[in-house]
CSV table of C-alpha atoms in Angstrom, one decimal:
chain,number,residue,atom,x,y,z
A,294,MET,CA,97.2,112.0,97.0
A,295,GLY,CA,98.6,114.7,99.2
A,296,VAL,CA,100.6,112.2,101.1
A,297,GLY,CA,102.5,111.2,98.0
A,298,VAL,CA,103.3,114.8,97.2
A,299,LEU,CA,104.5,115.5,100.7
A,300,LEU,CA,106.7,112.5,100.7
A,301,SER,CA,108.1,113.3,97.2
A,302,LEU,CA,108.9,116.9,98.3
A,303,HIS,CA,110.9,115.5,101.2
A,304,ALA,CA,112.7,113.1,98.9
A,305,GLY,CA,113.7,115.8,96.5
A,306,PHE,CA,114.9,117.9,99.4
A,307,ILE,CA,117.1,115.1,100.7
A,308,ASN,CA,118.4,114.1,97.3
A,309,ALA,CA,119.4,117.7,96.5
A,310,ILE,CA,121.5,117.8,99.6
A,311,GLY,CA,123.3,114.6,98.6
A,312,MET,CA,123.8,115.8,95.0
A,313,LYS,CA,125.2,119.2,96.1
A,314,SER,CA,127.7,117.6,98.5
A,315,VAL,CA,131.3,117.3,97.3
A,316,PHE,CA,130.7,113.6,96.7
A,317,LEU,CA,127.6,114.1,94.4
A,318,TYR,CA,125.8,111.1,96.0
A,319,THR,CA,122.2,110.2,95.2
A,320,LEU,CA,120.4,109.3,98.3
A,321,THR,CA,116.9,108.4,97.1
A,322,HIS,CA,117.7,105.9,94.4
A,323,VAL,CA,120.4,103.4,93.6
A,324,THR,CA,120.8,103.1,89.9
A,325,GLY,CA,123.4,105.8,89.6
A,326,LEU,CA,125.2,104.7,92.8
A,327,TYR,CA,125.4,101.1,91.5
A,328,THR,CA,126.9,102.3,88.3
A,329,ARG,CA,129.4,104.7,90.0
A,330,THR,CA,130.4,102.0,92.5
A,331,ILE,CA,131.5,99.6,89.7
A,332,PHE,CA,133.3,102.5,87.9
A,333,SER,CA,135.1,103.4,91.1
A,334,LEU,CA,136.2,99.8,91.6
A,335,VAL,CA,137.5,99.7,88.1
A,336,ASP,CA,139.4,102.9,88.7
A,337,THR,CA,140.7,101.5,92.1
A,338,GLN,CA,138.9,104.3,94.1
A,339,TYR,CA,138.1,101.9,96.8
A,340,GLN,CA,137.1,104.4,99.5
A,341,ASN,CA,134.6,106.0,97.1
A,342,SER,CA,133.2,102.6,96.1
A,343,TRP,CA,132.9,101.6,99.7
A,344,ASN,CA,130.9,104.9,100.5
A,345,MET,CA,128.4,104.2,97.7
A,346,PHE,CA,128.1,100.5,98.6
A,347,ILE,CA,127.2,101.2,102.2
A,348,ILE,CA,124.6,103.8,101.0
A,349,MET,CA,123.1,101.1,98.8
A,350,ILE,CA,123.1,98.6,101.7
A,351,GLY,CA,121.3,101.3,103.8
A,352,PHE,CA,118.7,101.6,101.1
A,353,ILE,CA,118.1,97.8,101.1
A,354,ILE,CA,117.9,97.6,104.8
A,355,GLY,CA,115.4,100.4,104.9
A,356,ALA,CA,113.1,98.7,102.3
A,357,PHE,CA,113.4,95.4,104.2
A,358,VAL,CA,112.5,96.9,107.6
A,359,THR,CA,109.4,98.7,106.0
A,360,GLY,CA,108.3,95.3,104.5
A,361,VAL,CA,108.4,93.8,107.9
A,362,LEU,CA,106.5,96.7,109.5
A,363,ILE,CA,103.9,97.4,106.8
A,364,GLY,CA,103.5,94.1,105.2
A,365,ASN,CA,101.4,95.3,102.3
A,366,ALA,CA,102.4,97.7,99.4
A,367,LYS,CA,98.9,98.9,98.8
A,368,PHE,CA,98.1,102.1,100.3
A,369,LYS,CA,95.7,101.9,103.3
A,370,LEU,CA,95.7,104.2,106.3
A,371,GLN,CA,97.2,102.5,109.4
A,372,PRO,CA,99.3,103.4,112.4
A,373,ARG,CA,102.3,101.7,111.1
A,374,TYR,CA,102.9,104.5,108.6
A,375,GLY,CA,103.4,106.9,111.5
A,376,VAL,CA,106.0,104.4,113.0
A,377,VAL,CA,107.9,104.2,109.7
A,378,LEU,CA,108.0,108.1,109.5
A,379,LEU,CA,109.1,108.3,113.0
A,380,ILE,CA,111.9,105.8,112.4
A,381,GLN,CA,112.9,107.7,109.3
A,382,SER,CA,113.2,110.9,111.3
A,383,ILE,CA,115.4,109.2,113.9
A,384,LEU,CA,117.7,107.8,111.0
A,385,LEU,CA,118.0,111.4,109.6
A,386,PHE,CA,119.0,112.7,113.0
A,387,ILE,CA,121.6,109.9,113.3
A,388,GLY,CA,122.9,110.6,109.9
A,389,VAL,CA,123.4,114.3,110.6
A,390,GLY,CA,125.1,113.4,113.9
A,391,ILE,CA,127.5,111.0,112.2
A,392,GLU,CA,128.4,113.5,109.5
A,393,HIS,CA,129.0,116.1,112.1
A,394,ALA,CA,131.4,113.8,114.0
A,395,ARG,CA,133.0,112.7,110.6
A,396,TYR,CA,133.0,109.1,112.0
A,397,PRO,CA,135.0,107.1,111.5
A,398,THR,CA,137.1,109.2,109.1
A,399,ASN,CA,136.6,112.3,107.2
A,400,ASP,CA,136.4,110.3,103.9
A,401,ALA,CA,133.8,107.7,105.0
A,402,ARG,CA,130.1,108.6,104.6
A,403,TYR,CA,128.3,106.4,107.1
A,404,GLY,CA,125.9,109.2,107.8
A,405,PHE,CA,124.6,109.1,104.3
A,406,ALA,CA,123.9,105.4,104.7
A,407,PHE,CA,121.5,106.1,107.6
A,408,VAL,CA,119.8,108.9,105.5
A,409,SER,CA,119.4,106.5,102.5
A,410,CYS,CA,118.0,103.8,104.8
A,411,GLY,CA,115.3,106.3,106.0
A,412,VAL,CA,114.5,107.4,102.5
A,413,ALA,CA,114.0,103.7,101.4
A,414,MET,CA,111.7,103.2,104.3
A,415,GLN,CA,109.6,106.2,103.0
A,416,ASN,CA,109.6,104.8,99.4
A,417,SER,CA,108.5,101.4,100.5
A,418,MET,CA,105.6,102.6,102.6
A,419,PHE,CA,103.2,102.1,99.8
A,420,SER,CA,103.8,101.5,96.1
A,421,THR,CA,100.3,101.1,94.8
A,422,TYR,CA,97.5,103.7,94.9
A,423,SER,CA,94.2,102.8,93.3
A,424,GLY,CA,95.9,100.6,90.8
A,425,ALA,CA,98.6,103.2,90.0
A,426,VAL,CA,102.2,102.2,90.8
A,427,VAL,CA,103.7,105.1,92.9
A,428,ARG,CA,107.2,105.8,94.0
A,429,THR,CA,108.0,108.9,96.0
A,430,THR,CA,111.8,109.0,96.0
A,431,HIS,CA,112.7,108.6,92.3
A,432,LEU,CA,111.0,109.6,89.1
A,433,THR,CA,112.0,107.2,86.4
A,434,GLY,CA,109.0,105.0,86.6
A,435,ILE,CA,106.6,107.9,87.1
A,436,ILE,CA,108.0,109.8,84.0
A,437,SER,CA,107.9,106.6,82.0
A,438,ASP,CA,104.3,105.9,83.0
A,439,THR,CA,103.3,109.5,82.3
A,440,ALA,CA,104.7,109.4,78.8
A,441,MET,CA,103.1,106.0,78.2
A,442,ILE,CA,99.7,107.3,79.3
A,443,CYS,CA,100.1,110.2,77.0
A,444,GLY,CA,100.8,107.8,74.2
A,445,GLN,CA,97.7,105.8,75.1
A,446,TRP,CA,95.6,109.0,75.0
A,447,PHE,CA,96.9,109.7,71.6
A,448,ARG,CA,96.1,106.2,70.4
A,449,TYR,CA,92.5,106.2,71.9
A,450,ARG,CA,91.8,109.8,70.8
A,451,PHE,CA,93.0,109.7,67.2
A,452,ILE,CA,93.0,106.0,66.3
A,453,LYS,CA,90.4,104.2,68.2
A,454,LYS,CA,88.2,107.3,68.7
A,455,GLN,CA,87.5,106.4,72.3
A,456,LYS,CA,88.2,107.8,75.7
A,457,SER,CA,91.4,106.7,77.3
A,458,PRO,CA,90.8,104.8,80.6
A,459,GLU,CA,94.2,105.6,82.2
A,460,MET,CA,94.2,109.4,82.1
A,461,TRP,CA,93.2,109.7,85.8
A,462,LYS,CA,96.6,108.4,86.8
A,463,LEU,CA,98.1,111.7,85.7
A,464,LEU,CA,96.3,113.3,88.6
A,465,VAL,CA,98.6,111.1,90.8
A,466,PHE,CA,101.8,111.3,88.9
A,467,LEU,CA,102.0,115.0,88.0
A,468,PRO,CA,101.6,116.4,91.5
A,469,ILE,CA,104.4,113.9,92.7
A,470,LEU,CA,106.6,115.2,89.9
A,471,GLY,CA,106.0,118.8,91.0
A,472,GLY,CA,106.5,117.9,94.7
A,473,PHE,CA,109.8,116.3,94.0
A,474,GLY,CA,111.0,119.3,91.9
A,475,THR,CA,109.9,121.7,94.6
A,476,GLY,CA,111.8,119.7,97.2
A,477,VAL,CA,115.0,119.9,95.0
A,478,VAL,CA,114.7,123.7,94.9
A,479,LEU,CA,114.1,124.0,98.7
A,480,GLY,CA,116.9,121.5,99.5
A,481,ALA,CA,119.4,123.4,97.3
A,482,VAL,CA,118.5,126.6,98.9
A,483,ALA,CA,118.8,125.1,102.4
A,484,PHE,CA,122.2,123.5,101.5
A,485,ASP,CA,123.6,126.8,100.4
A,486,ASN,CA,122.3,128.8,103.4
A,487,MET,CA,123.0,126.2,106.2
A,488,LYS,CA,126.1,124.3,106.9
A,489,GLU,CA,125.7,121.8,104.1
A,490,PHE,CA,124.4,118.5,105.5
A,491,TYR,CA,122.9,120.3,108.5
A,492,ALA,CA,120.1,121.1,106.1
A,493,LEU,CA,118.9,117.5,106.7
A,494,LEU,CA,117.7,118.6,110.1
A,495,ILE,CA,114.8,120.2,108.3
A,496,PRO,CA,113.3,117.0,106.8
A,497,ALA,CA,114.3,115.1,110.0
A,498,LEU,CA,112.3,117.6,112.2
A,499,SER,CA,109.5,117.7,109.7
A,500,PHE,CA,109.1,113.9,109.6
A,501,LEU,CA,109.2,113.8,113.5
A,502,ILE,CA,106.3,116.4,113.6
A,503,ILE,CA,104.3,114.6,111.0
A,504,SER,CA,104.8,111.2,112.5
A,505,ILE,CA,103.6,112.4,115.9
A,506,ILE,CA,100.6,114.3,114.5
A,507,TYR,CA,99.7,111.2,112.4
A,508,LEU,CA,99.9,108.8,115.3
A,509,VAL,CA,98.1,111.0,117.7
A,510,SER,CA,95.3,111.7,115.2
A,511,PHE,CA,95.0,108.0,114.3
A,512,ALA,CA,94.7,107.2,118.0
A,513,VAL,CA,92.0,109.8,118.6
A,514,TYR,CA,90.0,108.7,115.5
A,515,ARG,CA,90.1,105.1,116.6
A,516,LYS,CA,88.9,106.0,120.0
A,517,ARG,CA,86.0,108.1,118.7
A,518,HIS,CA,85.1,105.5,116.0
A,519,PRO,CA,85.9,102.1,117.5
A,520,GLN,CA,83.5,100.5,115.0
A,521,THR,CA,85.6,101.5,112.1
A,522,GLN,CA,88.8,99.9,113.5
A,523,PRO,CA,90.6,97.8,110.9
A,524,LYS,CA,90.9,94.0,111.3
A,525,GLU,CA,93.5,92.8,113.8
A,526,SER,CA,95.6,91.4,110.9
A,527,ASP,CA,95.9,95.0,109.6
A,528,THR,CA,96.8,96.7,112.7
A,529,GLU,CA,99.1,94.3,114.7
A,530,MET,CA,102.5,95.8,115.1
């Protein structure tokens, strides 16, 4: 489950930068953005509402594109994961470039929309691992499931006097929680020591390197082990 931890670390890093910006935007999930968008509309803060709206649209587009590319939410090694990470890297670079240019105005945050789009692509890469529902960019579901599993353990241990069948999922959820938290710390440090949103260059470069290594490694493996190639329906781009 190292992949999930690595992805959650990057998500925590990116979200920390959005939260430490002057606009306090969450870039890895949309519940807060949706709520604040409506609040801003009520308060007639139309520019702020528009900024958060386009970030949500970016998230939706990213998830949609990943659905087209991957086609299956269940985790299974395939070259398309590398393509998704490569696109995410490009989107992060574009986001930094737009923020640097302050396009089209100093108040609009179109760059953050590209960043959110990339994060959504990451989050939608796979949502199921061995029967456990996994999200790598937000923690509400993971924390809820972790608490529920602990409650199930209590019930099985002290009421039913049996072994809980779901405890293994904590080995998936807890490392992701730790990875996200570590990413938040690193993102906050990077934001304070670099020129704010330029800290996004770190995950952008990281995803670029990871995607290239993944695609090259997958190509080499398939060349050496042609008999283990997935079915055509699983590999067509």
